[in-house]
mmCIF file of C-alpha atoms and ligand atoms in Angstrom:
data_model
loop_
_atom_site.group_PDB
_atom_site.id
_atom_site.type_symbol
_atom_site.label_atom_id
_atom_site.label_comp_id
_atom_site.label_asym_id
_atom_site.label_seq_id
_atom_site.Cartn_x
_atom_site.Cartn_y
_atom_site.Cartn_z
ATOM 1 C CA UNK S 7 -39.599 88.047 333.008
ATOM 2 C CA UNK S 8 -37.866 87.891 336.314
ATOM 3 C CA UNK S 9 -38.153 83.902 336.471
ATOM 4 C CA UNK S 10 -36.701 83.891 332.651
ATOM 5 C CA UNK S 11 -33.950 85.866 333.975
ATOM 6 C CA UNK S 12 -32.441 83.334 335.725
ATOM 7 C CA UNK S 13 -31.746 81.113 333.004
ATOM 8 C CA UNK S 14 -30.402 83.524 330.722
ATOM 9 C CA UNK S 15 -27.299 83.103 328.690
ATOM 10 C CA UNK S 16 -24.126 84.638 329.682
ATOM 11 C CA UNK S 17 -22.219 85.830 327.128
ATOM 12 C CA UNK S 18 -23.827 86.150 323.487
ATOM 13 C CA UNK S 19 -22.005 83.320 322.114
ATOM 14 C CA UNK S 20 -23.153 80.937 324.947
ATOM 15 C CA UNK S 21 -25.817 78.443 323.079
ATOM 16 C CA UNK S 22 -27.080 76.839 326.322
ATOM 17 C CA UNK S 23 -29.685 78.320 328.477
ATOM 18 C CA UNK S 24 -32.430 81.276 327.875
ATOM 19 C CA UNK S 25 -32.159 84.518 325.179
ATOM 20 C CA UNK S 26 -31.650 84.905 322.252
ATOM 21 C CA UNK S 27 -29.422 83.650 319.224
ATOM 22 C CA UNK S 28 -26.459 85.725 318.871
ATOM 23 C CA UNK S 29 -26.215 87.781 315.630
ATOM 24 C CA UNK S 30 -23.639 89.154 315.568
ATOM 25 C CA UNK S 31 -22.355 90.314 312.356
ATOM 26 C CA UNK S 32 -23.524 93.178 310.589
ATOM 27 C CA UNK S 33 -26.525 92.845 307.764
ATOM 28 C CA UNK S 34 -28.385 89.726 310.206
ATOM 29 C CA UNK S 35 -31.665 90.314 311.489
ATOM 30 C CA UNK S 36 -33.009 89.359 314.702
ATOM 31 C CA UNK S 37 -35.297 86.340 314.765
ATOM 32 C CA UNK S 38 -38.870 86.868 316.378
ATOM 33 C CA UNK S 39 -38.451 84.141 318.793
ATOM 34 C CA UNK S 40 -37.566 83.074 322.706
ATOM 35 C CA UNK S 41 -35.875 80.357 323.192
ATOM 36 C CA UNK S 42 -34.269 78.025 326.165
ATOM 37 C CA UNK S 43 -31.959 75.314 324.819
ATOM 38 C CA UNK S 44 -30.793 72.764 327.345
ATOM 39 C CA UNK S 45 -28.972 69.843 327.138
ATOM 40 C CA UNK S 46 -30.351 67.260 328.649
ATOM 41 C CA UNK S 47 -28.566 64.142 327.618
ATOM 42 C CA UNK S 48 -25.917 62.763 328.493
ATOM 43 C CA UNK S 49 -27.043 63.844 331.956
ATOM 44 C CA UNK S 50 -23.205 64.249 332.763
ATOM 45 C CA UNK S 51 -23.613 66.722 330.055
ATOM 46 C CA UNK S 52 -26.585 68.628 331.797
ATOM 47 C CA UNK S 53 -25.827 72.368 332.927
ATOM 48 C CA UNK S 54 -28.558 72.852 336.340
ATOM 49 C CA UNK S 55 -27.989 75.918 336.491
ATOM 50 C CA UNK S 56 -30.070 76.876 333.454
ATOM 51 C CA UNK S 57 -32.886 74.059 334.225
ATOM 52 C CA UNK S 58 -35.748 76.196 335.393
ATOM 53 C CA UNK S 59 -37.396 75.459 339.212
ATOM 54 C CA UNK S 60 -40.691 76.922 337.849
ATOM 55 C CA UNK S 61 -42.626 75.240 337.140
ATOM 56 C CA UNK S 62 -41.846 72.487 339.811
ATOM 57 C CA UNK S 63 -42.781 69.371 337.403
ATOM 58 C CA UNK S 64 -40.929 71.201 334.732
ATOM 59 C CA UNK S 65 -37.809 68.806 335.531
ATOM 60 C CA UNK S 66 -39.566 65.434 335.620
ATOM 61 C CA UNK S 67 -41.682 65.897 332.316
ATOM 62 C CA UNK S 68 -38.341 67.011 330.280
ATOM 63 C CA UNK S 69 -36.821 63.933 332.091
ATOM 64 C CA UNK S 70 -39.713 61.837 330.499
ATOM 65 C CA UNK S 71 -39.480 63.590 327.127
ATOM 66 C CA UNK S 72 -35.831 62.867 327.033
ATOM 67 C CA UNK S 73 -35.992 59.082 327.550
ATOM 68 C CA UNK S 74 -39.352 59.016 325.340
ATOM 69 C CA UNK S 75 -36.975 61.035 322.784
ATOM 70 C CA UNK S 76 -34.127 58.167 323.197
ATOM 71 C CA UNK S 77 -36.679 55.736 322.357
ATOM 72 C CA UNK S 78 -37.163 57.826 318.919
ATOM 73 C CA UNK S 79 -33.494 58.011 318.008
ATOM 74 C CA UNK S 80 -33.126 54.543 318.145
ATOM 75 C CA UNK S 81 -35.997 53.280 316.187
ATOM 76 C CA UNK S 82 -35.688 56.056 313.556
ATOM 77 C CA UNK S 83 -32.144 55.815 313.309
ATOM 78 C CA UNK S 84 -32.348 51.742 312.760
ATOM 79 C CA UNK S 85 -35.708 52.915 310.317
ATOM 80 C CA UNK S 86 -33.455 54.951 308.079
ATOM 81 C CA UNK S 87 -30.390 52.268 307.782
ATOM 82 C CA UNK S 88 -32.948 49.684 307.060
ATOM 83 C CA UNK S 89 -34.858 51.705 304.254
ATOM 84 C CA UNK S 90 -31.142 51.956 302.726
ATOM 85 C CA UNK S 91 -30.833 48.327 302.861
ATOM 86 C CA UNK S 92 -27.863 48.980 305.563
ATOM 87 C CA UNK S 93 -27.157 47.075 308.916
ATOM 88 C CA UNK S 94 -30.169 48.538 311.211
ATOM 89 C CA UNK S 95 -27.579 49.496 313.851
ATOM 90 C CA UNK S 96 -25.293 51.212 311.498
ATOM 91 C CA UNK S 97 -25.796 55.105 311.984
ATOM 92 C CA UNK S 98 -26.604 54.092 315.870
ATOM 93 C CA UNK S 99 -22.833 53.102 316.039
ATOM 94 C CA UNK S 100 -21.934 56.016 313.867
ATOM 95 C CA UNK S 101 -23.326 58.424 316.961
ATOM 96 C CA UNK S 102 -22.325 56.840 319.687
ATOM 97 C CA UNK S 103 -23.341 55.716 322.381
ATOM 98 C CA UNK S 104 -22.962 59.528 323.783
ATOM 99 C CA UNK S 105 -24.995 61.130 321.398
ATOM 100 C CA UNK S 106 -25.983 64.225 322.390
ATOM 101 C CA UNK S 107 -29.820 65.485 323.103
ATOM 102 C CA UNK S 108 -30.430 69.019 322.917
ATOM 103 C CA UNK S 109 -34.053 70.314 324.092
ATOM 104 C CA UNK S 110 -34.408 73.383 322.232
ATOM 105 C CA UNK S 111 -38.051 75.209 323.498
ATOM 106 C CA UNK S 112 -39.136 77.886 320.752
ATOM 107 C CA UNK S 113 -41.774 80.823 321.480
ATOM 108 C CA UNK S 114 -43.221 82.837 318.521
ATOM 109 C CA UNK S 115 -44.971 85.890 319.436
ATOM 110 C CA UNK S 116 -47.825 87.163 317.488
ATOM 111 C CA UNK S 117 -45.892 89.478 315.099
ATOM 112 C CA UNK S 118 -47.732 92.706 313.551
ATOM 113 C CA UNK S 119 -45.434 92.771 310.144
ATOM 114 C CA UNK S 120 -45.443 88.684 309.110
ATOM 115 C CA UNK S 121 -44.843 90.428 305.664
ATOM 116 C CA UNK S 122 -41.217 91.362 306.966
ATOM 117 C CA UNK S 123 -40.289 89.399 310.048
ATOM 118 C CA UNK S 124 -39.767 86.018 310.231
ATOM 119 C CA UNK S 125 -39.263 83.944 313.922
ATOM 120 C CA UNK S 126 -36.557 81.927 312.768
ATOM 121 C CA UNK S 127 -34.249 83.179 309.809
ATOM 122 C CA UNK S 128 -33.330 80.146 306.833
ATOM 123 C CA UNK S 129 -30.623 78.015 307.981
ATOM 124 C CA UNK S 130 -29.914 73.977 308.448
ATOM 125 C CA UNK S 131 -29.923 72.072 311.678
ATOM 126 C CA UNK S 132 -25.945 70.993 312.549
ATOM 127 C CA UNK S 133 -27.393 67.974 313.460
ATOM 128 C CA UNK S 134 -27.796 64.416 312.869
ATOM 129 C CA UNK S 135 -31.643 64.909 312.854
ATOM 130 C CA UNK S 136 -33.565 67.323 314.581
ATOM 131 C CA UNK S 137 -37.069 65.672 316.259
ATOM 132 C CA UNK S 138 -39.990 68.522 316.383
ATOM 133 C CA UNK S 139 -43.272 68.838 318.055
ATOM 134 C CA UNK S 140 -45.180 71.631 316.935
ATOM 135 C CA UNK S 141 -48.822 73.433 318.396
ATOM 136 C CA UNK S 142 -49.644 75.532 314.891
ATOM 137 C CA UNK S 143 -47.936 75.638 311.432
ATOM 138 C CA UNK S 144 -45.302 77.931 310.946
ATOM 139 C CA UNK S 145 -42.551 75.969 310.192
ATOM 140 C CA UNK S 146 -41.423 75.704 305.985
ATOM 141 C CA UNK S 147 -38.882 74.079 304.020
ATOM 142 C CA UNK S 148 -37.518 75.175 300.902
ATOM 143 C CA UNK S 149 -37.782 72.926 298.254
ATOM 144 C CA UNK S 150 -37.300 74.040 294.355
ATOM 145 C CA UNK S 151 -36.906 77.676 295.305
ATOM 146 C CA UNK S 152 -40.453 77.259 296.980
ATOM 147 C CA UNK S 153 -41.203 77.171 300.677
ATOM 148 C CA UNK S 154 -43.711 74.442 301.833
ATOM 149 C CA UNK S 155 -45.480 74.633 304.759
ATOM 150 C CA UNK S 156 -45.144 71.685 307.369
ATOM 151 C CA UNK S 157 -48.556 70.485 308.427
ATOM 152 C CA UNK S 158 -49.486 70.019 312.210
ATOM 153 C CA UNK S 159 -50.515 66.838 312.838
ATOM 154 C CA UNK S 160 -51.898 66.216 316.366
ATOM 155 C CA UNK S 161 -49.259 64.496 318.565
ATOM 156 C CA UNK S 162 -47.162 63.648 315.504
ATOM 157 C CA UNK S 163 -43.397 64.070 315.492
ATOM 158 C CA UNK S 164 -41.602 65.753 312.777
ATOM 159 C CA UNK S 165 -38.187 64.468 312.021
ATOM 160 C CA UNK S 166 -35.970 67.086 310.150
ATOM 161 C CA UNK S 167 -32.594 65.496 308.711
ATOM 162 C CA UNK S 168 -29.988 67.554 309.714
ATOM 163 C CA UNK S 169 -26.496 68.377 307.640
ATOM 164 C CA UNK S 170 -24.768 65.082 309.158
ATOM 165 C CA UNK S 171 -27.085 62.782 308.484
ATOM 166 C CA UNK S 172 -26.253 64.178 305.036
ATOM 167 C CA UNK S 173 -22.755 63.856 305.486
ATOM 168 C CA UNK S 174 -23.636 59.650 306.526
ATOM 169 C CA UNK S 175 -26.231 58.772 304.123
ATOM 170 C CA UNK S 176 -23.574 60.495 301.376
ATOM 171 C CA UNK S 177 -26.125 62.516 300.281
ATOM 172 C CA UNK S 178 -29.038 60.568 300.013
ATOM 173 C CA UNK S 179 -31.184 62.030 302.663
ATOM 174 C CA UNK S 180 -31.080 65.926 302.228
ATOM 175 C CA UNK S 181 -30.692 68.426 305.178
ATOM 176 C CA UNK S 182 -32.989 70.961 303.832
ATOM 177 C CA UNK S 183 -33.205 74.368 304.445
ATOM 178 C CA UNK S 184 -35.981 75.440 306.720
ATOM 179 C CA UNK S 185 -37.578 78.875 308.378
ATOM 180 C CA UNK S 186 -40.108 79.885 310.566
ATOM 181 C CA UNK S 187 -42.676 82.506 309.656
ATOM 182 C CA UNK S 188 -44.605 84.719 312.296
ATOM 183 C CA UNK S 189 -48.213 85.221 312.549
ATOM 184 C CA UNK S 190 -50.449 88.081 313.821
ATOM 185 C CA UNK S 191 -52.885 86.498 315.446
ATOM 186 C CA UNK S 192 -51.827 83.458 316.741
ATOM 187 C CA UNK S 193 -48.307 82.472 319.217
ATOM 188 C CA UNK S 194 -46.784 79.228 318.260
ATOM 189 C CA UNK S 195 -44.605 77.087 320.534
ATOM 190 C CA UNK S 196 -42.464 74.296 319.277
ATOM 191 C CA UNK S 197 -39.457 71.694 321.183
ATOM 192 C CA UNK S 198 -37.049 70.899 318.560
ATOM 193 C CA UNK S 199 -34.352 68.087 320.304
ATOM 194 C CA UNK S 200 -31.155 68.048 318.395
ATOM 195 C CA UNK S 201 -29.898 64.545 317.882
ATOM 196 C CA UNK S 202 -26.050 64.991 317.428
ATOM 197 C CA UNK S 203 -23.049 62.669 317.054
ATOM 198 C CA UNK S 204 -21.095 61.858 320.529
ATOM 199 C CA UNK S 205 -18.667 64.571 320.797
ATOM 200 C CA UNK S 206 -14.878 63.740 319.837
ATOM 201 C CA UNK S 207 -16.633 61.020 317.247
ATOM 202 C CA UNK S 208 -15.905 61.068 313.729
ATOM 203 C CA UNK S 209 -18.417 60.074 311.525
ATOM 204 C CA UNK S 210 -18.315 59.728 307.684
ATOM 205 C CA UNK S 211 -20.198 58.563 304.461
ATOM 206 C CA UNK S 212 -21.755 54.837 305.302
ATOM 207 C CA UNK S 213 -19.524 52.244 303.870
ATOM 208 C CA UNK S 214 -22.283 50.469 301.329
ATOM 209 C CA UNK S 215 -23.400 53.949 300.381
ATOM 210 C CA UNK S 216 -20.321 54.414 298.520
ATOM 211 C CA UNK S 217 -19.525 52.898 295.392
ATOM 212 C CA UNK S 218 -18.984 53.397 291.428
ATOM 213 C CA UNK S 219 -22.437 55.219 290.938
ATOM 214 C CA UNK S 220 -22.039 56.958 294.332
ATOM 215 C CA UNK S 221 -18.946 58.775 294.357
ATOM 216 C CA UNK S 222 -17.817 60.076 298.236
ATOM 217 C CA UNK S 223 -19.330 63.289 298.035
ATOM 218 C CA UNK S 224 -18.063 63.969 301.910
ATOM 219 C CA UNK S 225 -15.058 63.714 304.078
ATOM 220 C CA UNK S 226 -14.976 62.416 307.509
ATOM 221 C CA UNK S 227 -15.590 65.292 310.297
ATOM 222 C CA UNK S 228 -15.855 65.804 313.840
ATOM 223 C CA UNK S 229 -17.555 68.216 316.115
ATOM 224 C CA UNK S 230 -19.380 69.454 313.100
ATOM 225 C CA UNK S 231 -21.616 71.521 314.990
ATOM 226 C CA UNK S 232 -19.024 73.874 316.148
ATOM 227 C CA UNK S 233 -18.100 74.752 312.639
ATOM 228 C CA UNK S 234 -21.667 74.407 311.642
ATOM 229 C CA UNK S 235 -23.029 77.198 314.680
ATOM 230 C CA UNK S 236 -19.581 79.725 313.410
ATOM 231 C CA UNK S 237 -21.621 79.674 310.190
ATOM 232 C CA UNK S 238 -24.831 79.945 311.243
ATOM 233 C CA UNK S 239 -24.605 83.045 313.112
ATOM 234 C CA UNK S 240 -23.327 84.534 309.599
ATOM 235 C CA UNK S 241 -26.602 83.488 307.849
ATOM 236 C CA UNK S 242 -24.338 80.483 305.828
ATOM 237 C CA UNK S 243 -24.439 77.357 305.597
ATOM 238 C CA UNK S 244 -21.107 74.736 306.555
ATOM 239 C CA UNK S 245 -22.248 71.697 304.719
ATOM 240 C CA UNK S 246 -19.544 72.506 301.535
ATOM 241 C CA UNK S 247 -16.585 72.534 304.199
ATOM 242 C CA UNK S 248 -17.380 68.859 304.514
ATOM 243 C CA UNK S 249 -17.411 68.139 300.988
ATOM 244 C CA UNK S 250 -14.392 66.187 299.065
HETATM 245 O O1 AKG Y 330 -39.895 76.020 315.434
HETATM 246 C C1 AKG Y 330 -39.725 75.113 314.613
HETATM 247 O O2 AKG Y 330 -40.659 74.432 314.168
HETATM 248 C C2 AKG Y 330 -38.360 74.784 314.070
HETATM 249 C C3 AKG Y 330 -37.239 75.280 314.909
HETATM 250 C C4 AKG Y 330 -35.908 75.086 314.254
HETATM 251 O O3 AKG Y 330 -35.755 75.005 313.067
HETATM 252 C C5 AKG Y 330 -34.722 75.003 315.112
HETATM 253 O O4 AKG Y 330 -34.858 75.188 316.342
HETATM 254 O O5 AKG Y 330 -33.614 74.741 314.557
HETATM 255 FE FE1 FE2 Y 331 -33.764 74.269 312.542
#
């Protein structure tokens, strides 16, 4: 407890470093979870402070994991614009070269009323996409009014589009709402890295994804995170504040 400590968050609405979320407004429940979020690229973007010493080769393996998680971005990000018949470099240039990496480390106790608590309350990732590794299941997405249960599937990645790639594909690839349930018996861990547009960048609808059948459904934004996290800590959603 002493070692978490020393990361902690400052103030409640601080995002980066150990705690918490915030919930601050009346009628939100607590999620069932620990969590450390760091950023950890660009490095110029890095707070040390919150980087923890303990365990010593802490440091280097996130280092690894970050440039390992580059290597995703690119070829999934070049994936999707080819599967949409786009220029493979499209959504790449549409980030930034500054995208942003967030390292977000979630721990799920074991949890004596599953029934009524849940580790991580229904929401949408602010993000482009969101790239998740996962030890035990846990994690659901809503889908028809139903939730589905992810699958674990040793040393497989889990990409989770978040509300701008939404916003860029004009709809076509959903950001779908997701939770986390707890469990009684067993703890789960999961690093979710949040894949965001450089900061200061607008980004907007893909050019070829907009035509006579495919009305704009979105505007251009920028910094949608920030507006994105002012909902979230409400329990809403932002996506409709980006809509035409
Ligand atoms: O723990 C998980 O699998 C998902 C975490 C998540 O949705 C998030 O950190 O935004
Ligand atoms: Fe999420």
């Amino acid at each position: 407890m002493e070692e978490k400590k020393k990361y902690s968050k400052g103030v409640v609405e601080e995002m980066e470093g150990y705690g918490g979320d915030p919930s601050p407004e009346q009628g939100q429940f607590l999620d069932w979870q620990d969590r450390l979020l760091l950023t950890v690229y660009p490095h110029d973007l890095r707070v040390p402070k919150f980087w923890p010493q303990n365990p010593q080769s802490f440091s280097e393996i996130l280092e690894n994991y970050t440039c390992k998680m580059r290597m995703v971005t690119k070829l999934v990000s070049k994936s999707m614009a080819k599967s949409l018949h786009l220029e493979e470099n499209c959504f790449l240039e549409q980030f930034g070269e500054g995208a942003t990496l967030q390292a977000r480390f979630n721990h799920y106790p074991c949890c004596q009323r599953p029934d009524i608590v849940l580790g991580l309350k229904p929401h949408s990732d602010g993000t482009g996409y969101t790239i998740i590794l996962q030890d035990i299941e846990g994690l659901q997405i809503l889908q028809n009014q139903q939730w589905l249960t992810v699958p674990t599937v040793p040393n497989a990645l889990f990409i989770l589009m978040g509300d701008q790639m939404e916003i860029m594909t004009n709809g076509i690839f959903k950001s779908p709402v997701h939770r986390v349930i707890t469990n009684k018996e067993k703890v789960r861990t999961s690093i979710a890295v949040f894949y965001t547009p450089e900061k200061n960048k607008e980004i907007g609808p893909q050019d070829g994804l907009v035509n006579e059948e495919r009305p704009r459904l979105f505007k251009h934004v920028k910094d949608y995170e920030i507006i994105h996290w002012e909902h979230y800590q409400r329990g809403m959603r932002a996506l409709h504040t980006a809509q035409v």
